[in-house]
XYZ file of C-alpha atoms in Angstrom:
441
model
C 162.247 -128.658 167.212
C 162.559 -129.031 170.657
C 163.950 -132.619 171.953
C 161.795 -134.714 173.737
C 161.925 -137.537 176.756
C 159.905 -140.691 177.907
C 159.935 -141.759 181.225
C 158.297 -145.735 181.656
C 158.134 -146.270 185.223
C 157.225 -149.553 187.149
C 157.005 -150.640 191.039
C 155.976 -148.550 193.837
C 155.063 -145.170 195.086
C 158.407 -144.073 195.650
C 159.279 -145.280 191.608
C 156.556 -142.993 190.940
C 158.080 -140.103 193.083
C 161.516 -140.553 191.633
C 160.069 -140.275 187.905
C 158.787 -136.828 188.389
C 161.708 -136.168 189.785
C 163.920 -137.174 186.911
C 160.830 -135.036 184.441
C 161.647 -132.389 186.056
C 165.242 -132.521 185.562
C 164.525 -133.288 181.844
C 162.432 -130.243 181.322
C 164.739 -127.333 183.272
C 167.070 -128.888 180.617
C 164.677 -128.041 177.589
C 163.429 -131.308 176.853
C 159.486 -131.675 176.664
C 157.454 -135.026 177.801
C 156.435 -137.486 175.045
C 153.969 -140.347 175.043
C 155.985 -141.872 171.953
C 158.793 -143.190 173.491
C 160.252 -145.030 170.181
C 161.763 -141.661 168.679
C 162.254 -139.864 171.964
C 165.733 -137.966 172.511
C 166.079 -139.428 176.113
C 164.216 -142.802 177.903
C 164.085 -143.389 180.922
C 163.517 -146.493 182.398
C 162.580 -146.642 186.414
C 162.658 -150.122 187.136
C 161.558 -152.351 190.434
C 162.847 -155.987 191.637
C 160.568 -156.676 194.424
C 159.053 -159.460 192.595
C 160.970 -161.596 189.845
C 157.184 -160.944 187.431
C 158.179 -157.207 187.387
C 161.919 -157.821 186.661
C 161.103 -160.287 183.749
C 158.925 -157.640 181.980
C 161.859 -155.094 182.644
C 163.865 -156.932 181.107
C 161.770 -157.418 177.996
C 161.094 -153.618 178.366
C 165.427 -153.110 178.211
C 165.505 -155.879 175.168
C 163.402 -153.474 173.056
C 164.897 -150.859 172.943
C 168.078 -152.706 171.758
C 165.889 -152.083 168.199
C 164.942 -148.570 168.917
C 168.819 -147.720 169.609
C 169.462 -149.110 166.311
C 166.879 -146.989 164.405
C 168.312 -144.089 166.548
C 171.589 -144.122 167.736
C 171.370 -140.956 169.574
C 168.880 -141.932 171.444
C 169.926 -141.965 175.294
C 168.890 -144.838 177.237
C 169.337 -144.347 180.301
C 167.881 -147.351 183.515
C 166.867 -146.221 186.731
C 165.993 -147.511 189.675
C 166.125 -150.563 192.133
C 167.250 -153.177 189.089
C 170.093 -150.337 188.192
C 170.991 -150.664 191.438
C 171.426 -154.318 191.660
C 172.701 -155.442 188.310
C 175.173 -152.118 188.015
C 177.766 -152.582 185.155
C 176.326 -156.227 184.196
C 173.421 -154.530 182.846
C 174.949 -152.898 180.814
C 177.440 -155.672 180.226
C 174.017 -157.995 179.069
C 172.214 -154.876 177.309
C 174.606 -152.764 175.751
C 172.227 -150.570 174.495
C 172.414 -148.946 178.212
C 173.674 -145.802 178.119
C 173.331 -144.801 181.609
C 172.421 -146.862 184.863
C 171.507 -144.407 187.358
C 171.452 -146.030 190.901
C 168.955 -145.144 193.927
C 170.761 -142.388 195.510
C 171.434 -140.599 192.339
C 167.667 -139.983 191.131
C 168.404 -135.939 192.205
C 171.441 -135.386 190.728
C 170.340 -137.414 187.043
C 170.454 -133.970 185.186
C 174.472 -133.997 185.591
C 175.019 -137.341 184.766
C 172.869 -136.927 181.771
C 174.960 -133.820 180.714
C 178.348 -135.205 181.462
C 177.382 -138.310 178.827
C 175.727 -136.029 176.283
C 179.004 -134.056 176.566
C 181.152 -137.041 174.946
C 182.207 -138.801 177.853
C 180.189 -141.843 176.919
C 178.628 -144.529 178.885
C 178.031 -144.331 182.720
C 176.811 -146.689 185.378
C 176.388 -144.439 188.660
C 175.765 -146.543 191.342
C 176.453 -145.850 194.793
C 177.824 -149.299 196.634
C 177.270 -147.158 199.729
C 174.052 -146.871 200.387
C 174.431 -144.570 203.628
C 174.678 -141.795 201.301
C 171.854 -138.770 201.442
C 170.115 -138.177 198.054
C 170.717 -134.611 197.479
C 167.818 -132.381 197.490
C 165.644 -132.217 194.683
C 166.092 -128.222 193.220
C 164.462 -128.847 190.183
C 161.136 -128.412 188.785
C 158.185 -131.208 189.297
C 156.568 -132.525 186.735
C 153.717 -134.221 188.894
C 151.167 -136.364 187.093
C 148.499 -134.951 189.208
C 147.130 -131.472 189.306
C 146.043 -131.410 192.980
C 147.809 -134.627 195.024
C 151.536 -134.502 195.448
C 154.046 -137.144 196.503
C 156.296 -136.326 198.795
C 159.792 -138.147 200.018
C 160.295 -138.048 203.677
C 162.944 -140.607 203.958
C 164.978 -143.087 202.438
C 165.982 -146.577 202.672
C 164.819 -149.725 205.096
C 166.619 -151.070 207.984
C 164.030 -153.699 208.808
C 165.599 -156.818 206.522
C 162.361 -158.585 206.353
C 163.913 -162.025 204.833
C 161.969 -162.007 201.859
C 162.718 -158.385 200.791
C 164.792 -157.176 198.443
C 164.429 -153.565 199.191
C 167.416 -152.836 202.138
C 170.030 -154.074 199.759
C 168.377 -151.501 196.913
C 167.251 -148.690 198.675
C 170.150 -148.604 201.557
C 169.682 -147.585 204.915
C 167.229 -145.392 206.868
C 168.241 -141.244 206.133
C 165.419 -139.118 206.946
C 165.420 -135.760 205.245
C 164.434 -132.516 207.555
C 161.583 -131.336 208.650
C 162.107 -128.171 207.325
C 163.204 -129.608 203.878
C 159.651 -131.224 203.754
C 157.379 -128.797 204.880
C 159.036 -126.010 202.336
C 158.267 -128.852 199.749
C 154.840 -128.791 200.405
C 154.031 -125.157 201.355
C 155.647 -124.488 197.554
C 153.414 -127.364 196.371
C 150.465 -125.519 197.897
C 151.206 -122.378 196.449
C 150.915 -123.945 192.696
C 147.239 -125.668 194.419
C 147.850 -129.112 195.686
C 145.555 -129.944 198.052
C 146.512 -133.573 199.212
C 149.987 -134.726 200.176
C 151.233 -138.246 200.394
C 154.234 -138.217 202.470
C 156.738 -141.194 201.552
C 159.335 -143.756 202.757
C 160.157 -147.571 203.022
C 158.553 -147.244 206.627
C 157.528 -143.877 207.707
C 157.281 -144.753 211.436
C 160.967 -144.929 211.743
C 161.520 -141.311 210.452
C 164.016 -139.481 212.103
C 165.133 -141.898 214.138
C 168.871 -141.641 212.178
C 168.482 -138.050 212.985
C 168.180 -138.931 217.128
C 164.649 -137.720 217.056
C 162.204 -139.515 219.110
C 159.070 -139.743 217.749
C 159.904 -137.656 214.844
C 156.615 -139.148 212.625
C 154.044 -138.025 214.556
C 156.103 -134.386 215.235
C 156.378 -134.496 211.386
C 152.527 -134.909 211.008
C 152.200 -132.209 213.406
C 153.711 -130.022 211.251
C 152.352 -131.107 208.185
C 148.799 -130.723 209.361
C 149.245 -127.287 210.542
C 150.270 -125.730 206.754
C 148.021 -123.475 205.787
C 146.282 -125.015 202.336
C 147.086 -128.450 202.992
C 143.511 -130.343 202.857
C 144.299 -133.948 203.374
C 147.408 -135.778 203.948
C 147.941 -139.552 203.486
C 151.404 -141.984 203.559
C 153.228 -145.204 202.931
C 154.054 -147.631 203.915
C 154.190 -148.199 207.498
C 155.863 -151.384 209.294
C 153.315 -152.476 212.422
C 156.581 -152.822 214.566
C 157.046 -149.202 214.723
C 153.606 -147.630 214.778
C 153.736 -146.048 218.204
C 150.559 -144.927 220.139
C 151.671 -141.149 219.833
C 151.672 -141.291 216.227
C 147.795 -143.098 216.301
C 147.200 -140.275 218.799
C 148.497 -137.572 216.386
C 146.044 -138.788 213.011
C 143.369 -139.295 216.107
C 143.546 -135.135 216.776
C 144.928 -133.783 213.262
C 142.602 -131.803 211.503
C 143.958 -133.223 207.397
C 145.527 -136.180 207.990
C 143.216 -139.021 206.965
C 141.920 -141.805 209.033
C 143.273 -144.271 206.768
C 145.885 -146.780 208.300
C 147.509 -149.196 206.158
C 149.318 -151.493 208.371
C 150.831 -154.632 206.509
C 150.973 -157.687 208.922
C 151.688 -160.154 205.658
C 150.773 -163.160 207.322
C 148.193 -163.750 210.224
C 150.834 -166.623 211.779
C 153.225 -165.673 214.239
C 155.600 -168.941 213.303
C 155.772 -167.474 210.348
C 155.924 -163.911 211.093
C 159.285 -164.844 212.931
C 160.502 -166.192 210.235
C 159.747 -163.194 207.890
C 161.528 -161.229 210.292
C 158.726 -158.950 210.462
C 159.596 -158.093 214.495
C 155.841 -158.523 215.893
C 153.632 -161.234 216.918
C 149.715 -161.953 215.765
C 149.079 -160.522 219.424
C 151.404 -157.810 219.371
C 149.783 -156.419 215.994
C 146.264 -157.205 217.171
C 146.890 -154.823 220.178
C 148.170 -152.268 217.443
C 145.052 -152.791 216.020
C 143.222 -152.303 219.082
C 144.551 -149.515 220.039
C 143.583 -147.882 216.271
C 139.748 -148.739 216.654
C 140.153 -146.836 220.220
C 141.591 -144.123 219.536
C 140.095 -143.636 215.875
C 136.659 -145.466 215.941
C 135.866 -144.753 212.616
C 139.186 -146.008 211.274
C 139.919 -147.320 207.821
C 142.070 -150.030 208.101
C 144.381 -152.007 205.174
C 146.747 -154.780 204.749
C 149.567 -156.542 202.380
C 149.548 -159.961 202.913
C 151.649 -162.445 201.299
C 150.864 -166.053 200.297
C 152.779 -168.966 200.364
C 155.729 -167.978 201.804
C 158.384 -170.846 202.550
C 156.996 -173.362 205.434
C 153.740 -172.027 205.010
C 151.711 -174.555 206.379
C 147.538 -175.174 206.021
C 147.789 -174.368 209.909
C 149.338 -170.750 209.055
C 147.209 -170.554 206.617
C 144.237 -170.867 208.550
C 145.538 -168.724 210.652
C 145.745 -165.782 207.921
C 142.056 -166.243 206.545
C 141.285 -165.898 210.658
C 143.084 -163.018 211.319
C 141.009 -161.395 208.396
C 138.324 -162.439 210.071
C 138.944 -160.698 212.751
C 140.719 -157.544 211.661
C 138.131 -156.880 209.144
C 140.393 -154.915 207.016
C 138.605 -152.682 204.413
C 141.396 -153.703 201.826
C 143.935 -155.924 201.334
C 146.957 -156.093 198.472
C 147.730 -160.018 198.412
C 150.484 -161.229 197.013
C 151.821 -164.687 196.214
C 155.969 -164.873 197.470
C 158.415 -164.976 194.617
C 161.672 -165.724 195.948
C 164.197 -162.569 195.039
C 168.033 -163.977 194.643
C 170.078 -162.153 197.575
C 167.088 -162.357 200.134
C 167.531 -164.813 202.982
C 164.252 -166.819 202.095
C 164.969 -167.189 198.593
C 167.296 -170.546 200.599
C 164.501 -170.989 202.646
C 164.132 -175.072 202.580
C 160.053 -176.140 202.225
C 159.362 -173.913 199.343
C 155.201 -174.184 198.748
C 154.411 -175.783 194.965
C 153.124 -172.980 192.967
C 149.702 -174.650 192.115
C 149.444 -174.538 196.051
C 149.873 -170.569 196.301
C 147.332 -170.452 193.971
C 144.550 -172.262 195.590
C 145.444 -170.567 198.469
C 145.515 -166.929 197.299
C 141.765 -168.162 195.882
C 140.606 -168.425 198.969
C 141.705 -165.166 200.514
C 141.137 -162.978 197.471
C 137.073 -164.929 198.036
C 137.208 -164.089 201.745
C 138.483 -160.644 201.758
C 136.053 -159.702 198.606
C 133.167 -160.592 200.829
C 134.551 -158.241 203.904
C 135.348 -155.431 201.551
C 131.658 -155.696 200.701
C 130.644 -155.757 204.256
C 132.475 -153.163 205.206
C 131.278 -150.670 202.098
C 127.983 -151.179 203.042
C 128.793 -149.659 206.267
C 128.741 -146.518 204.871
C 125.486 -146.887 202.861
C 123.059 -143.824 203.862
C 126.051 -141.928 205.199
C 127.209 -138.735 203.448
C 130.853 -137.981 203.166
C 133.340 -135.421 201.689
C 134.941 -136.817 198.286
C 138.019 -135.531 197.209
C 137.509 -135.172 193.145
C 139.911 -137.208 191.012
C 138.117 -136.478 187.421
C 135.515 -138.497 184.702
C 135.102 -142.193 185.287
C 137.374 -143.942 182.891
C 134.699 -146.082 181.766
C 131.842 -143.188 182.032
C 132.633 -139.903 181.141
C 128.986 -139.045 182.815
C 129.970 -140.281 185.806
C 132.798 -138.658 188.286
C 135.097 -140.337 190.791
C 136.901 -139.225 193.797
C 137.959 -141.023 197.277
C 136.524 -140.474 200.952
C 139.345 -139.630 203.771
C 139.538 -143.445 203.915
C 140.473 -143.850 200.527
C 137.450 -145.634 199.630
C 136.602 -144.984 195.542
C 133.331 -143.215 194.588
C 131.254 -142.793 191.646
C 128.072 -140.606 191.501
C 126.526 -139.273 188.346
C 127.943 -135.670 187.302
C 125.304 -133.212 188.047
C 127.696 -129.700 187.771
C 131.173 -129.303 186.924
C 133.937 -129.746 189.889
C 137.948 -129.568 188.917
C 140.358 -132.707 190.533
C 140.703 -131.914 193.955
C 137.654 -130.119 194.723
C 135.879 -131.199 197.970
C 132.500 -132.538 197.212
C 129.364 -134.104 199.251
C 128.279 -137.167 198.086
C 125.778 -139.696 199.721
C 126.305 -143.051 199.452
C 123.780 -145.098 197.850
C 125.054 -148.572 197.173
C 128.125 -150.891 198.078
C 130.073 -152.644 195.711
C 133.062 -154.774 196.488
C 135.521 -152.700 195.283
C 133.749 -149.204 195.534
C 130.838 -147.290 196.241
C 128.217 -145.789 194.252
C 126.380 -142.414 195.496
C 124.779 -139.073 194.729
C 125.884 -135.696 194.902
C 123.828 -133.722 197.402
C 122.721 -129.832 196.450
């Protein structure tokens, strides 16, 4: 019987990225992908510590498997990730059940470290404290949970410090890989049929500047967008500070690359955008904004705000549900601030009572539902190309997809169309959160 591996992944995109990444690795050793992750040979857990929620249930996640490990000693337990990179050896000081902790900048080179342990030379925490260091690149296979959309790593690392994130200290410093690196990525990727390519990093809109390369995002688009195959191209996350006009210019002319700007201001108050260290102004990011409706009338534009920050006043508050208002973002991913040990705000004096975050993430949540709505009904009457993403969960009769905005779809499956397929589909009627239509002949 062949041996098998697990992979339970948590936090963003990137996590995401990284765990196909270490499948791959598992399967050019021999290993095949199990759902049962009790009595598999390897687990692997890719863990996040953006917010303390997500690090709690990691933890409980780690505690276990101290059972499992028990029932199995052979069992390889290995944690991945951003925790793995900030706990090194104490994790596996506090869980010794840890076989391996596999830091950041190791995720390509996991199938060594996994062979070196299995080899006898027992438990490993691989960690690097410098975090200038390039991930090597990935030679492995992919083991992508989609059959037509493909992440893609473009960079790695943050050199922005907002004061309430965690990620600099995890992730390391800005290194962008090449050019040519990525596009051979994705003209591969095409070959096997993905059709839709999301290209990744902690802020895309400071690629290549560690290479020297100015405006290296948009000249990266360029590229992208001229692959032969590639159908749509999407990516995340970018910082408002360093969204330049050229690169709004770029997705205004590109022929793939979706209309879809997700710009995170996280607060609408400018005192308090200083002290976020976010590097903009509620005027400066309006005139970002601006110059996206100009150039790209038909925009589609998104947020992450965050609520409650420390010396959030009513007054910044206000200010937030306002510059919703008027923004009119199609989406927004609100969070309420958790204060992440090692962060500058997490000593932030004025900390906001928790029943007070509460009331106020209420009141956004209540606001922005209503503009989503607005804004969906837009497109009533309109009909637009849908990228198939398979059955409804909750109807089988019923297929979903996403516009080149990313807004979701669901029409009523009249013929058979694989993930990824491009279809016409008029849309009938708004909901908050998506949009009902019908597939036209």
């Amino acid at each position: 019987m062949k041996k098998t591996y697990a992979i339970i992944n948590y936090g963003c995109q990137m996590n995401e990225s990284d765990s196909e990444h270490y499948a791959g690795q598992l399967l050019d050793l021999g290993y095949e992908a199990s759902a049962d992750y009790e009595h598999a040979d390897v687990v692997v857990i890719n863990t996040c510590c953006v917010r303390e929620n997500a690090e709690k249930k990691i933890l409980g996640k780690i505690g276990e498997m101290k059972r499992l490990k028990r029932e199995n000693p052979d069992m390889v337990l290995c944690v991945a990730g951003c925790m793995a990179q900030e706990w090194g050896k104490d994790l596996q000081k506090k869980y010794p059940q840890v076989d391996l902790v596999l830091g950041t900048a190791h995720v390509n080179n996991f199938s060594s470290i996994l062979q070196n342990h299995l080899a006898g030379h027992g438990r490993a925490e691989s960690v690097y404290d410098d975090l200038t260091i390039m991930p090597q690149e990935f030679e492995g296979s992919f083991v992508r949970k989609s059959s037509f959309a493909a992440w893609v790593p473009i960079m790695y690392g943050c050199n922005n410090f907002c004061t309430y994130c965690i990620v600099p200290y995890v992730r390391g410093r800005e290194r962008s890989r090449s050019a040519e690196a990525i596009c051979h990525e994705i003209e591969k990727a095409v070959a096997l049929g993905y059709k839709e390519f999301t290209l990744l990093g902690q802020n895309v809109n400071s690629y290549g500047k560690d290479r020297g390369e100015e405006e290296g995002f948009s000249k990266l688009l360029e590229l992208v967008d001229a692959i032969p195959g590639v159908e749509r191209i999407r990516y995340m996350t970018s910082h408002p500070r360093d969204m330049s006009e050229a690169v709004v210019r770029t997705i205004a002319e590109s022929q793939h690359i979706c209309k879809n700007f997700h710009i995170p201001v996280q607060s609408g108050s400018s005192r308090i955008m200083k002290a976020m260290n976010r590097g903009y102004d509620r005027e400066r990011y309006l005139k970002l904004v601006e110059t996206i409706r100009r150039c790209v009338p038909d925009a589609v534009i998104t947020t992450d705000l965050i609520v409650g920050f420390p010396g959030e006043t009513e007054k910044d508050f206000e200010e937030t549900l306002d510059l919703l208002r008027t923004v009119e973002y199609d989406d927004a991913f609100t969070f309420i601030y958790s204060p992440r040990k090692g962060t500058p705000a997490a000593g932030f004096g004025a900390q906001v009572p928790d029943a007070v975050k509460h009331e106020r993430l209420d009141r956004l949540m209540a606001l922005q539902n209503e503009i989503c709505l607005k804004r969906n009904k837009r497109l009533v009457g309109r009909t637009l190309a849908v990228m198939v993403e398979g059955p409804s969960k909750s109807n089988p009769a019923m297929l979903s997809g996403r516009t080149d905005g990313n807004d979701l779809v669901l029409w009523p499956k009249i013929r058979d169309h694989a993930p990824g397929d491009l279809v016409n589909v008029k849309m009938e009627r708004a909901q908050t959160w998506l949009i009902r239509g019908k597939e036209e002949a």
